[in-house]
Structures are given as C-alpha cells and as structure tokens.
PDB file of N, CA, C and O in Angstrom:
ATOM      1  N   UNK W   1      48.133  39.847 -41.835  1.00 87.00           N
ATOM      2  CA  UNK W   1      48.351  41.447 -42.140  1.00 87.00           C
ATOM      3  C   UNK W   1      48.175  42.219 -40.918  1.00 87.00           C
ATOM      4  O   UNK W   1      47.572  42.087 -39.825  1.00 87.00           O
ATOM      5  N   UNK W   2      48.936  43.131 -40.653  1.00 89.00           N
ATOM      6  CA  UNK W   2      49.008  43.636 -39.544  1.00 89.00           C
ATOM      7  C   UNK W   2      48.951  44.771 -40.021  1.00 89.00           C
ATOM      8  O   UNK W   2      49.568  45.625 -40.764  1.00 89.00           O
ATOM      9  N   UNK W   3      47.731  45.650 -39.138  1.00 90.00           N
ATOM     10  CA  UNK W   3      48.073  46.899 -39.418  1.00 90.00           C
ATOM     11  C   UNK W   3      47.132  47.761 -37.710  1.00 90.00           C
ATOM     12  O   UNK W   3      46.845  47.211 -37.089  1.00 90.00           O
ATOM     13  N   UNK W   4      47.119  49.082 -38.146  1.00 93.00           N
ATOM     14  CA  UNK W   4      46.739  49.885 -36.820  1.00 93.00           C
ATOM     15  C   UNK W   4      45.000  50.637 -37.360  1.00 93.00           C
ATOM     16  O   UNK W   4      45.038  51.001 -38.591  1.00 93.00           O
ATOM     17  N   UNK W   5      44.162  50.359 -36.235  1.00 92.00           N
ATOM     18  CA  UNK W   5      43.086  50.908 -36.694  1.00 92.00           C
ATOM     19  C   UNK W   5      42.723  51.627 -35.056  1.00 92.00           C
ATOM     20  O   UNK W   5      42.682  51.053 -34.388  1.00 92.00           O
ATOM     21  N   UNK W   6      42.026  52.603 -35.672  1.00 95.00           N
ATOM     22  CA  UNK W   6      41.502  53.435 -34.504  1.00 95.00           C
ATOM     23  C   UNK W   6      40.026  53.379 -34.648  1.00 95.00           C
ATOM     24  O   UNK W   6      39.131  53.584 -35.103  1.00 95.00           O
ATOM     25  N   UNK W   7      39.159  52.964 -33.385  1.00 95.00           N
ATOM     26  CA  UNK W   7      37.869  53.059 -33.078  1.00 95.00           C
ATOM     27  C   UNK W   7      37.122  54.032 -32.457  1.00 95.00           C
ATOM     28  O   UNK W   7      37.920  54.511 -31.594  1.00 95.00           O
ATOM     29  N   UNK W   8      35.971  54.339 -32.463  1.00 96.00           N
ATOM     30  CA  UNK W   8      35.436  55.371 -31.802  1.00 96.00           C
ATOM     31  C   UNK W   8      35.144  54.979 -30.633  1.00 96.00           C
ATOM     32  O   UNK W   8      35.165  53.298 -30.418  1.00 96.00           O
ATOM     33  N   UNK W   9      35.053  55.428 -29.301  1.00 96.00           N
ATOM     34  CA  UNK W   9      34.949  55.161 -28.149  1.00 96.00           C
ATOM     35  C   UNK W   9      33.693  54.148 -28.176  1.00 96.00           C
ATOM     36  O   UNK W   9      33.731  53.194 -27.291  1.00 96.00           O
ATOM     37  N   UNK W  10      32.398  54.474 -28.727  1.00 96.00           N
ATOM     38  CA  UNK W  10      31.430  53.441 -28.704  1.00 96.00           C
ATOM     39  C   UNK W  10      31.861  52.015 -28.980  1.00 96.00           C
ATOM     40  O   UNK W  10      31.253  50.800 -29.045  1.00 96.00           O
ATOM     41  N   UNK W  11      32.412  52.066 -30.461  1.00 96.00           N
ATOM     42  CA  UNK W  11      32.934  50.863 -30.821  1.00 96.00           C
ATOM     43  C   UNK W  11      34.071  50.192 -30.184  1.00 96.00           C
ATOM     44  O   UNK W  11      33.527  48.470 -29.994  1.00 96.00           O
ATOM     45  N   UNK W  12      34.667  50.913 -29.994  1.00 95.00           N
ATOM     46  CA  UNK W  12      35.524  50.302 -28.658  1.00 95.00           C
ATOM     47  C   UNK W  12      34.949  49.314 -27.728  1.00 95.00           C
ATOM     48  O   UNK W  12      35.303  48.305 -26.982  1.00 95.00           O
ATOM     49  N   UNK W  13      33.993  50.167 -27.128  1.00 96.00           N
ATOM     50  CA  UNK W  13      33.494  49.383 -25.704  1.00 96.00           C
ATOM     51  C   UNK W  13      32.453  48.219 -26.306  1.00 96.00           C
ATOM     52  O   UNK W  13      32.459  47.312 -25.556  1.00 96.00           O
ATOM     53  N   UNK W  14      31.679  48.226 -27.588  1.00 96.00           N
ATOM     54  CA  UNK W  14      31.085  46.971 -27.765  1.00 96.00           C
ATOM     55  C   UNK W  14      32.097  46.088 -28.264  1.00 96.00           C
ATOM     56  O   UNK W  14      31.790  44.932 -27.693  1.00 96.00           O
ATOM     57  N   UNK W  15      33.176  46.243 -28.933  1.00 96.00           N
ATOM     58  CA  UNK W  15      34.155  45.283 -29.018  1.00 96.00           C
ATOM     59  C   UNK W  15      34.595  44.432 -27.755  1.00 96.00           C
ATOM     60  O   UNK W  15      34.953  43.270 -27.878  1.00 96.00           O
ATOM     61  N   UNK W  16      34.742  45.578 -26.879  1.00 96.00           N
ATOM     62  CA  UNK W  16      35.341  45.055 -25.654  1.00 96.00           C
ATOM     63  C   UNK W  16      34.429  43.816 -24.720  1.00 96.00           C
ATOM     64  O   UNK W  16      34.758  42.898 -24.328  1.00 96.00           O
ATOM     65  N   UNK W  17      33.030  44.593 -24.796  1.00 96.00           N
ATOM     66  CA  UNK W  17      32.051  43.429 -24.396  1.00 96.00           C
ATOM     67  C   UNK W  17      32.063  42.259 -25.375  1.00 96.00           C
ATOM     68  O   UNK W  17      31.839  41.202 -24.628  1.00 96.00           O
ATOM     69  N   UNK W  18      32.141  42.046 -26.191  1.00 96.00           N
ATOM     70  CA  UNK W  18      31.935  40.940 -27.248  1.00 96.00           C
ATOM     71  C   UNK W  18      33.461  40.043 -26.884  1.00 96.00           C
ATOM     72  O   UNK W  18      33.306  39.054 -26.960  1.00 96.00           O
ATOM     73  N   UNK W  19      34.473  40.471 -27.068  1.00 95.00           N
ATOM     74  CA  UNK W  19      35.530  39.999 -26.695  1.00 95.00           C
ATOM     75  C   UNK W  19      35.259  39.109 -25.176  1.00 95.00           C
ATOM     76  O   UNK W  19      35.972  38.315 -25.154  1.00 95.00           O
ATOM     77  N   UNK W  20      35.032  40.080 -24.189  1.00 96.00           N
ATOM     78  CA  UNK W  20      34.940  39.290 -22.839  1.00 96.00           C
ATOM     79  C   UNK W  20      33.758  38.174 -22.866  1.00 96.00           C
ATOM     80  O   UNK W  20      34.093  37.259 -22.493  1.00 96.00           O
ATOM     81  N   UNK W  21      32.563  38.181 -23.667  1.00 96.00           N
ATOM     82  CA  UNK W  21      31.039  37.385 -23.796  1.00 96.00           C
ATOM     83  C   UNK W  21      32.281  36.153 -24.524  1.00 96.00           C
ATOM     84  O   UNK W  21      31.852  35.159 -24.015  1.00 96.00           O
ATOM     85  N   UNK W  22      32.960  36.457 -25.528  1.00 95.00           N
ATOM     86  CA  UNK W  22      33.396  35.208 -26.612  1.00 95.00           C
ATOM     87  C   UNK W  22      34.686  34.609 -25.849  1.00 95.00           C
ATOM     88  O   UNK W  22      35.251  33.579 -26.268  1.00 95.00           O
ATOM     89  N   UNK W  23      35.325  35.364 -24.741  1.00 96.00           N
ATOM     90  CA  UNK W  23      36.899  34.798 -24.071  1.00 96.00           C
ATOM     91  C   UNK W  23      37.749  34.654 -25.547  1.00 96.00           C
ATOM     92  O   UNK W  23      38.402  33.816 -25.506  1.00 96.00           O
ATOM     93  N   UNK W  24      37.806  35.799 -26.081  1.00 96.00           N
ATOM     94  CA  UNK W  24      38.520  35.552 -27.422  1.00 96.00           C
ATOM     95  C   UNK W  24      39.349  37.139 -27.247  1.00 96.00           C
ATOM     96  O   UNK W  24      39.042  37.910 -27.013  1.00 96.00           O
ATOM     97  N   UNK W  25      40.381  37.094 -28.214  1.00 94.00           N
ATOM     98  CA  UNK W  25      40.992  38.198 -28.545  1.00 94.00           C
ATOM     99  C   UNK W  25      40.332  39.164 -29.443  1.00 94.00           C
ATOM    100  O   UNK W  25      39.769  38.860 -30.022  1.00 94.00           O
ATOM    101  N   UNK W  26      41.142  40.433 -28.795  1.00 94.00           N
ATOM    102  CA  UNK W  26      40.416  41.580 -30.024  1.00 94.00           C
ATOM    103  C   UNK W  26      40.519  41.352 -31.132  1.00 94.00           C
ATOM    104  O   UNK W  26      39.643  41.527 -32.115  1.00 94.00           O
ATOM    105  N   UNK W  27      41.449  40.776 -31.546  1.00 94.00           N
ATOM    106  CA  UNK W  27      42.039  40.442 -33.180  1.00 94.00           C
ATOM    107  C   UNK W  27      40.616  39.310 -33.947  1.00 94.00           C
ATOM    108  O   UNK W  27      39.875  39.594 -34.976  1.00 94.00           O
ATOM    109  N   UNK W  28      40.591  38.629 -33.281  1.00 96.00           N
ATOM    110  CA  UNK W  28      39.320  37.654 -33.516  1.00 96.00           C
ATOM    111  C   UNK W  28      38.195  37.869 -33.451  1.00 96.00           C
ATOM    112  O   UNK W  28      37.647  37.664 -34.584  1.00 96.00           O
ATOM    113  N   UNK W  29      37.723  38.853 -32.460  1.00 96.00           N
ATOM    114  CA  UNK W  29      36.587  39.406 -32.574  1.00 96.00           C
ATOM    115  C   UNK W  29      36.509  40.338 -34.001  1.00 96.00           C
ATOM    116  O   UNK W  29      34.971  40.063 -34.429  1.00 96.00           O
ATOM    117  N   UNK W  30      37.276  41.180 -33.952  1.00 95.00           N
ATOM    118  CA  UNK W  30      37.165  41.839 -35.293  1.00 95.00           C
ATOM    119  C   UNK W  30      37.371  41.202 -36.279  1.00 95.00           C
ATOM    120  O   UNK W  30      36.170  41.559 -37.304  1.00 95.00           O
ATOM    121  N   UNK W  31      37.745  40.500 -36.639  1.00 95.00           N
ATOM    122  CA  UNK W  31      37.708  39.401 -37.705  1.00 95.00           C
ATOM    123  C   UNK W  31      36.860  38.771 -37.960  1.00 95.00           C
ATOM    124  O   UNK W  31      35.941  38.589 -39.505  1.00 95.00           O
ATOM    125  N   UNK W  32      35.915  38.385 -36.905  1.00 95.00           N
ATOM    126  CA  UNK W  32      34.544  37.457 -36.940  1.00 95.00           C
ATOM    127  C   UNK W  32      33.785  38.540 -37.561  1.00 95.00           C
ATOM    128  O   UNK W  32      32.887  38.464 -38.571  1.00 95.00           O
ATOM    129  N   UNK W  33      33.783  40.094 -36.824  1.00 94.00           N
ATOM    130  CA  UNK W  33      32.637  40.858 -37.505  1.00 94.00           C
ATOM    131  C   UNK W  33      32.683  41.361 -39.126  1.00 94.00           C
ATOM    132  O   UNK W  33      31.928  41.484 -39.447  1.00 94.00           O
ATOM    133  N   UNK W  34      34.106  41.180 -39.306  1.00 93.00           N
ATOM    134  CA  UNK W  34      34.023  41.527 -40.647  1.00 93.00           C
ATOM    135  C   UNK W  34      34.009  40.937 -41.699  1.00 93.00           C
ATOM    136  O   UNK W  34      33.278  41.125 -42.732  1.00 93.00           O
ATOM    137  N   UNK W  35      34.270  39.412 -41.113  1.00 92.00           N
ATOM    138  CA  UNK W  35      33.614  38.275 -41.915  1.00 92.00           C
ATOM    139  C   UNK W  35      32.188  38.093 -42.117  1.00 92.00           C
ATOM    140  O   UNK W  35      31.717  38.296 -43.238  1.00 92.00           O
ATOM    141  N   UNK W  36      31.520  38.743 -41.277  1.00 91.00           N
ATOM    142  CA  UNK W  36      29.927  38.218 -40.934  1.00 91.00           C
ATOM    143  C   UNK W  36      29.566  39.426 -41.646  1.00 91.00           C
ATOM    144  O   UNK W  36      28.619  39.257 -42.582  1.00 91.00           O
ATOM    145  N   UNK W  37      30.201  40.872 -41.627  1.00 89.00           N
ATOM    146  CA  UNK W  37      29.768  42.095 -42.893  1.00 89.00           C
ATOM    147  C   UNK W  37      29.754  42.040 -44.380  1.00 89.00           C
ATOM    148  O   UNK W  37      28.948  42.197 -44.703  1.00 89.00           O
ATOM    149  N   UNK W  38      31.245  41.303 -44.638  1.00 88.00           N
ATOM    150  CA  UNK W  38      31.268  40.684 -45.930  1.00 88.00           C
ATOM    151  C   UNK W  38      30.257  40.072 -46.730  1.00 88.00           C
ATOM    152  O   UNK W  38      30.199  39.893 -47.525  1.00 88.00           O
ATOM    153  N   UNK W  39      30.292  39.010 -45.575  1.00 86.00           N
ATOM    154  CA  UNK W  39      29.558  37.888 -46.163  1.00 86.00           C
ATOM    155  C   UNK W  39      28.077  37.954 -46.333  1.00 86.00           C
ATOM    156  O   UNK W  39      27.051  37.198 -46.756  1.00 86.00           O
ATOM    157  N   UNK W  40      27.276  39.025 -45.605  1.00 82.00           N
ATOM    158  CA  UNK W  40      26.152  39.009 -45.241  1.00 82.00           C
ATOM    159  C   UNK W  40      25.278  39.528 -46.683  1.00 82.00           C
ATOM    160  O   UNK W  40      25.676  40.146 -47.722  1.00 82.00           O
ATOM    161  N   UNK W  41      24.332  38.904 -46.359  1.00 77.00           N
ATOM    162  CA  UNK W  41      23.518  39.247 -47.938  1.00 77.00           C
ATOM    163  C   UNK W  41      22.770  40.517 -47.928  1.00 77.00           C
ATOM    164  O   UNK W  41      22.490  41.127 -46.723  1.00 77.00           O
ATOM    165  N   UNK W  42      22.767  41.377 -48.772  1.00 76.00           N
ATOM    166  CA  UNK W  42      22.139  42.364 -49.034  1.00 76.00           C
ATOM    167  C   UNK W  42      20.915  42.452 -48.956  1.00 76.00           C
ATOM    168  O   UNK W  42      20.221  41.762 -49.915  1.00 76.00           O
ATOM    169  N   UNK W  43      20.324  43.253 -48.386  1.00 74.00           N
ATOM    170  CA  UNK W  43      18.585  43.076 -48.279  1.00 74.00           C
ATOM    171  C   UNK W  43      18.210  43.753 -49.375  1.00 74.00           C
ATOM    172  O   UNK W  43      18.530  45.128 -49.394  1.00 74.00           O
ATOM    173  N   UNK W  44      17.366  43.387 -50.400  1.00 79.00           N
ATOM    174  CA  UNK W  44      17.179  44.413 -51.365  1.00 79.00           C
ATOM    175  C   UNK W  44      15.635  44.905 -51.030  1.00 79.00           C
ATOM    176  O   UNK W  44      14.460  44.189 -50.547  1.00 79.00           O
ATOM    177  N   UNK W  45      15.251  46.162 -51.026  1.00 81.00           N
ATOM    178  CA  UNK W  45      13.645  46.630 -50.916  1.00 81.00           C
ATOM    179  C   UNK W  45      12.732  46.724 -52.117  1.00 81.00           C
ATOM    180  O   UNK W  45      13.629  46.940 -53.031  1.00 81.00           O
ATOM    181  N   UNK W  46      11.698  46.742 -51.719  1.00 86.00           N
ATOM    182  CA  UNK W  46      11.014  46.710 -52.820  1.00 86.00           C
ATOM    183  C   UNK W  46      10.464  48.263 -53.103  1.00 86.00           C
ATOM    184  O   UNK W  46      10.709  48.748 -52.380  1.00 86.00           O
ATOM    185  N   UNK W  47      10.532  48.400 -54.332  1.00 90.00           N
ATOM    186  CA  UNK W  47      10.241  50.022 -54.566  1.00 90.00           C
ATOM    187  C   UNK W  47       8.812  50.345 -53.998  1.00 90.00           C
ATOM    188  O   UNK W  47       8.091  49.651 -53.878  1.00 90.00           O
ATOM    189  N   UNK W  48       9.297  51.542 -53.619  1.00 91.00           N
ATOM    190  CA  UNK W  48       7.917  52.396 -52.877  1.00 91.00           C
ATOM    191  C   UNK W  48       6.530  52.447 -53.791  1.00 91.00           C
ATOM    192  O   UNK W  48       7.185  53.118 -54.990  1.00 91.00           O
ATOM    193  N   UNK W  49       5.867  52.000 -53.722  1.00 91.00           N
ATOM    194  CA  UNK W  49       4.355  52.457 -54.946  1.00 91.00           C
ATOM    195  C   UNK W  49       3.289  52.901 -53.636  1.00 91.00           C
ATOM    196  O   UNK W  49       3.075  52.269 -52.790  1.00 91.00           O
ATOM    197  N   UNK W  50       2.950  54.190 -54.220  1.00 89.00           N
ATOM    198  CA  UNK W  50       1.890  54.732 -53.308  1.00 89.00           C
ATOM    199  C   UNK W  50       0.501  54.167 -54.049  1.00 89.00           C
ATOM    200  O   UNK W  50       0.119  53.854 -55.022  1.00 89.00           O
ATOM    201  N   UNK W  51      -0.487  53.727 -52.737  1.00 89.00           N
ATOM    202  CA  UNK W  51      -1.429  53.385 -53.157  1.00 89.00           C
ATOM    203  C   UNK W  51      -2.315  54.314 -53.042  1.00 89.00           C
ATOM    204  O   UNK W  51      -2.120  55.084 -52.335  1.00 89.00           O
ATOM    205  N   UNK W  52      -3.658  54.403 -53.560  1.00 86.00           N
ATOM    206  CA  UNK W  52      -4.540  55.552 -53.736  1.00 86.00           C
ATOM    207  C   UNK W  52      -6.130  54.708 -53.750  1.00 86.00           C
ATOM    208  O   UNK W  52      -5.981  53.486 -53.950  1.00 86.00           O
ATOM    209  N   UNK W  53      -6.713  55.614 -53.476  1.00 83.00           N
ATOM    210  CA  UNK W  53      -8.388  55.351 -53.304  1.00 83.00           C
ATOM    211  C   UNK W  53      -9.156  56.186 -53.748  1.00 83.00           C
ATOM    212  O   UNK W  53      -9.220  57.764 -53.523  1.00 83.00           O
ATOM    213  N   UNK W  54     -10.290  56.065 -54.563  1.00 82.00           N
ATOM    214  CA  UNK W  54     -11.154  57.081 -55.006  1.00 82.00           C
ATOM    215  C   UNK W  54     -12.132  57.468 -53.994  1.00 82.00           C
ATOM    216  O   UNK W  54     -12.338  56.688 -53.331  1.00 82.00           O
ATOM    217  N   UNK W  55     -11.857  58.888 -53.603  1.00 78.00           N
ATOM    218  CA  UNK W  55     -12.962  59.209 -52.425  1.00 78.00           C
ATOM    219  C   UNK W  55     -13.961  59.911 -53.074  1.00 78.00           C
ATOM    220  O   UNK W  55     -14.768  60.773 -52.504  1.00 78.00           O
ATOM    221  N   UNK W  56     -14.071  60.213 -54.628  1.00 78.00           N
ATOM    222  CA  UNK W  56     -15.029  61.089 -54.988  1.00 78.00           C
ATOM    223  C   UNK W  56     -14.986  62.666 -55.481  1.00 78.00           C
ATOM    224  O   UNK W  56     -15.345  63.504 -55.945  1.00 78.00           O
ATOM    225  N   UNK W  57     -13.756  63.394 -54.749  1.00 74.00           N
ATOM    226  CA  UNK W  57     -13.697  64.652 -55.039  1.00 74.00           C
ATOM    227  C   UNK W  57     -12.676  64.604 -56.245  1.00 74.00           C
ATOM    228  O   UNK W  57     -11.529  64.237 -56.519  1.00 74.00           O
ATOM    229  N   UNK W  58     -12.989  66.097 -56.763  1.00 78.00           N
ATOM    230  CA  UNK W  58     -12.173  66.238 -58.092  1.00 78.00           C
ATOM    231  C   UNK W  58     -11.736  67.548 -57.807  1.00 78.00           C
ATOM    232  O   UNK W  58     -12.587  68.829 -57.800  1.00 78.00           O
ATOM    233  N   UNK W  59     -10.107  67.862 -57.500  1.00 77.00           N
ATOM    234  CA  UNK W  59      -9.502  68.575 -57.533  1.00 77.00           C
ATOM    235  C   UNK W  59      -8.601  69.226 -58.404  1.00 77.00           C
ATOM    236  O   UNK W  59      -7.841  68.993 -58.785  1.00 77.00           O
ATOM    237  N   UNK W  60      -8.945  70.981 -59.205  1.00 79.00           N
ATOM    238  CA  UNK W  60      -7.847  71.205 -59.694  1.00 79.00           C
ATOM    239  C   UNK W  60      -6.704  71.736 -59.167  1.00 79.00           C
ATOM    240  O   UNK W  60      -6.908  72.505 -58.753  1.00 79.00           O
ATOM    241  N   UNK W  61      -5.671  71.483 -59.512  1.00 77.00           N
ATOM    242  CA  UNK W  61      -4.160  71.654 -58.526  1.00 77.00           C
ATOM    243  C   UNK W  61      -3.413  72.188 -59.491  1.00 77.00           C
ATOM    244  O   UNK W  61      -2.054  72.837 -58.478  1.00 77.00           O
ATOM    245  N   UNK W  62      -3.768  73.072 -60.585  1.00 86.00           N
ATOM    246  CA  UNK W  62      -3.281  73.866 -61.211  1.00 86.00           C
ATOM    247  C   UNK W  62      -3.020  75.106 -60.289  1.00 86.00           C
ATOM    248  O   UNK W  62      -1.512  75.792 -60.742  1.00 86.00           O
ATOM    249  N   UNK W  63      -3.914  75.619 -59.602  1.00 86.00           N
ATOM    250  CA  UNK W  63      -3.689  76.633 -59.027  1.00 86.00           C
ATOM    251  C   UNK W  63      -4.059  76.510 -57.529  1.00 86.00           C
ATOM    252  O   UNK W  63      -4.910  76.237 -56.909  1.00 86.00           O
ATOM    253  N   UNK W  64      -2.425  76.072 -56.496  1.00 85.00           N
ATOM    254  CA  UNK W  64      -2.117  75.956 -55.350  1.00 85.00           C
ATOM    255  C   UNK W  64      -3.000  76.375 -54.364  1.00 85.00           C
ATOM    256  O   UNK W  64      -3.665  75.866 -53.483  1.00 85.00           O
ATOM    257  N   UNK W  65      -3.250  77.331 -54.395  1.00 84.00           N
ATOM    258  CA  UNK W  65      -3.555  78.501 -53.238  1.00 84.00           C
ATOM    259  C   UNK W  65      -5.849  78.206 -53.642  1.00 84.00           C
ATOM    260  O   UNK W  65      -6.019  77.764 -52.458  1.00 84.00           O
ATOM    261  N   UNK W  66      -5.720  78.169 -54.689  1.00 83.00           N
ATOM    262  CA  UNK W  66      -7.345  77.973 -54.899  1.00 83.00           C
ATOM    263  C   UNK W  66      -7.716  76.491 -54.093  1.00 83.00           C
ATOM    264  O   UNK W  66      -8.772  75.962 -53.507  1.00 83.00           O
ATOM    265  N   UNK W  67      -6.809  75.248 -54.520  1.00 82.00           N
ATOM    266  CA  UNK W  67      -7.158  73.861 -54.267  1.00 82.00           C
ATOM    267  C   UNK W  67      -6.945  74.028 -52.575  1.00 82.00           C
ATOM    268  O   UNK W  67      -8.040  73.397 -51.928  1.00 82.00           O
ATOM    269  N   UNK W  68      -6.094  74.641 -52.037  1.00 82.00           N
ATOM    270  CA  UNK W  68      -6.187  75.040 -50.369  1.00 82.00           C
ATOM    271  C   UNK W  68      -7.121  75.248 -49.913  1.00 82.00           C
ATOM    272  O   UNK W  68      -7.675  74.930 -48.713  1.00 82.00           O
ATOM    273  N   UNK W  69      -7.297  76.534 -50.776  1.00 83.00           N
ATOM    274  CA  UNK W  69      -8.769  77.071 -49.880  1.00 83.00           C
ATOM    275  C   UNK W  69      -9.917  76.376 -50.117  1.00 83.00           C
ATOM    276  O   UNK W  69     -10.704  76.436 -49.289  1.00 83.00           O
ATOM    277  N   UNK W  70      -9.927  75.619 -51.307  1.00 81.00           N
ATOM    278  CA  UNK W  70     -11.170  74.424 -51.628  1.00 81.00           C
ATOM    279  C   UNK W  70     -11.024  73.484 -50.246  1.00 81.00           C
ATOM    280  O   UNK W  70     -12.263  73.256 -49.493  1.00 81.00           O
ATOM    281  N   UNK W  71     -10.118  73.097 -49.733  1.00 81.00           N
ATOM    282  CA  UNK W  71      -9.630  71.931 -49.229  1.00 81.00           C
ATOM    283  C   UNK W  71      -9.968  72.420 -47.449  1.00 81.00           C
ATOM    284  O   UNK W  71     -10.121  71.436 -46.770  1.00 81.00           O
ATOM    285  N   UNK W  72      -9.160  73.317 -47.378  1.00 85.00           N
ATOM    286  CA  UNK W  72      -9.178  73.713 -45.796  1.00 85.00           C
ATOM    287  C   UNK W  72      -9.999  75.310 -45.159  1.00 85.00           C
ATOM    288  O   UNK W  72      -9.994  75.357 -44.094  1.00 85.00           O
ATOM    289  N   UNK W  73     -10.677  75.509 -46.661  1.00 80.00           N
ATOM    290  CA  UNK W  73     -11.648  76.688 -46.303  1.00 80.00           C
ATOM    291  C   UNK W  73     -10.760  77.954 -46.497  1.00 80.00           C
ATOM    292  O   UNK W  73      -9.614  78.180 -46.528  1.00 80.00           O
ATOM    293  N   UNK W  74     -10.889  79.084 -46.346  1.00 74.00           N
ATOM    294  CA  UNK W  74     -10.739  80.874 -46.854  1.00 74.00           C
ATOM    295  C   UNK W  74      -9.811  80.847 -45.412  1.00 74.00           C
ATOM    296  O   UNK W  74      -8.794  81.497 -46.034  1.00 74.00           O
ATOM    297  N   UNK W  75      -9.592  80.234 -44.185  1.00 76.00           N
ATOM    298  CA  UNK W  75      -8.993  80.974 -43.164  1.00 76.00           C
ATOM    299  C   UNK W  75      -7.524  79.857 -43.248  1.00 76.00           C
ATOM    300  O   UNK W  75      -7.615  79.681 -41.834  1.00 76.00           O
ATOM    301  N   UNK W  76      -7.206  79.237 -43.889  1.00 65.00           N
ATOM    302  CA  UNK W  76      -6.413  77.923 -44.215  1.00 65.00           C
ATOM    303  C   UNK W  76      -5.227  78.637 -43.509  1.00 65.00           C
ATOM    304  O   UNK W  76      -3.835  77.909 -43.531  1.00 65.00           O
ATOM    305  N   UNK W  77      -4.897  80.078 -44.235  1.00 63.00           N
ATOM    306  CA  UNK W  77      -3.559  80.612 -43.594  1.00 63.00           C
ATOM    307  C   UNK W  77      -3.482  80.981 -41.861  1.00 63.00           C
ATOM    308  O   UNK W  77      -3.601  81.069 -40.949  1.00 63.00           O
TER     309      UNK W  77
END
C-alpha cells in the first residue's frame, strides 16, 4: 500500500537516526515500528488501593473548617 504520512520534526529526526543505524529504508523502519506497536502486549495496571494505618485520632470531618482548625491550629489560614 502506498500512502503519504507527515511526521512531526522530532519523529522525523528519530526515524532518520533509526534508518541510519539499521542501514535500512525509511519504509522498512516505519513498518518495523508499526508492527512492534501493533503486536506489543498491553500492560494492565493494578487498580490503585489506598492503604491506611491507624494513628489513634478520631476526627469528625463533617465540618471541614473545624477539622482543619483541630489539625493545623487556629491560625491555619
């Protein structure tokens, strides 16, 4: 298949470096990179879990201003 693709300057420079390093044509380098991207296994991330530790404080956070005053002192602003 023949098509026209416009690369941004940084991508074009990286492709040129790869082309020279591999002694290959630009089409071969682009095809290799596309194949690698298409066949790469997607990494699945573990869901984030917040860990907590008991520190002995009990704070009622229904009134945020009061909680801040308790934690940071009366001059927290």
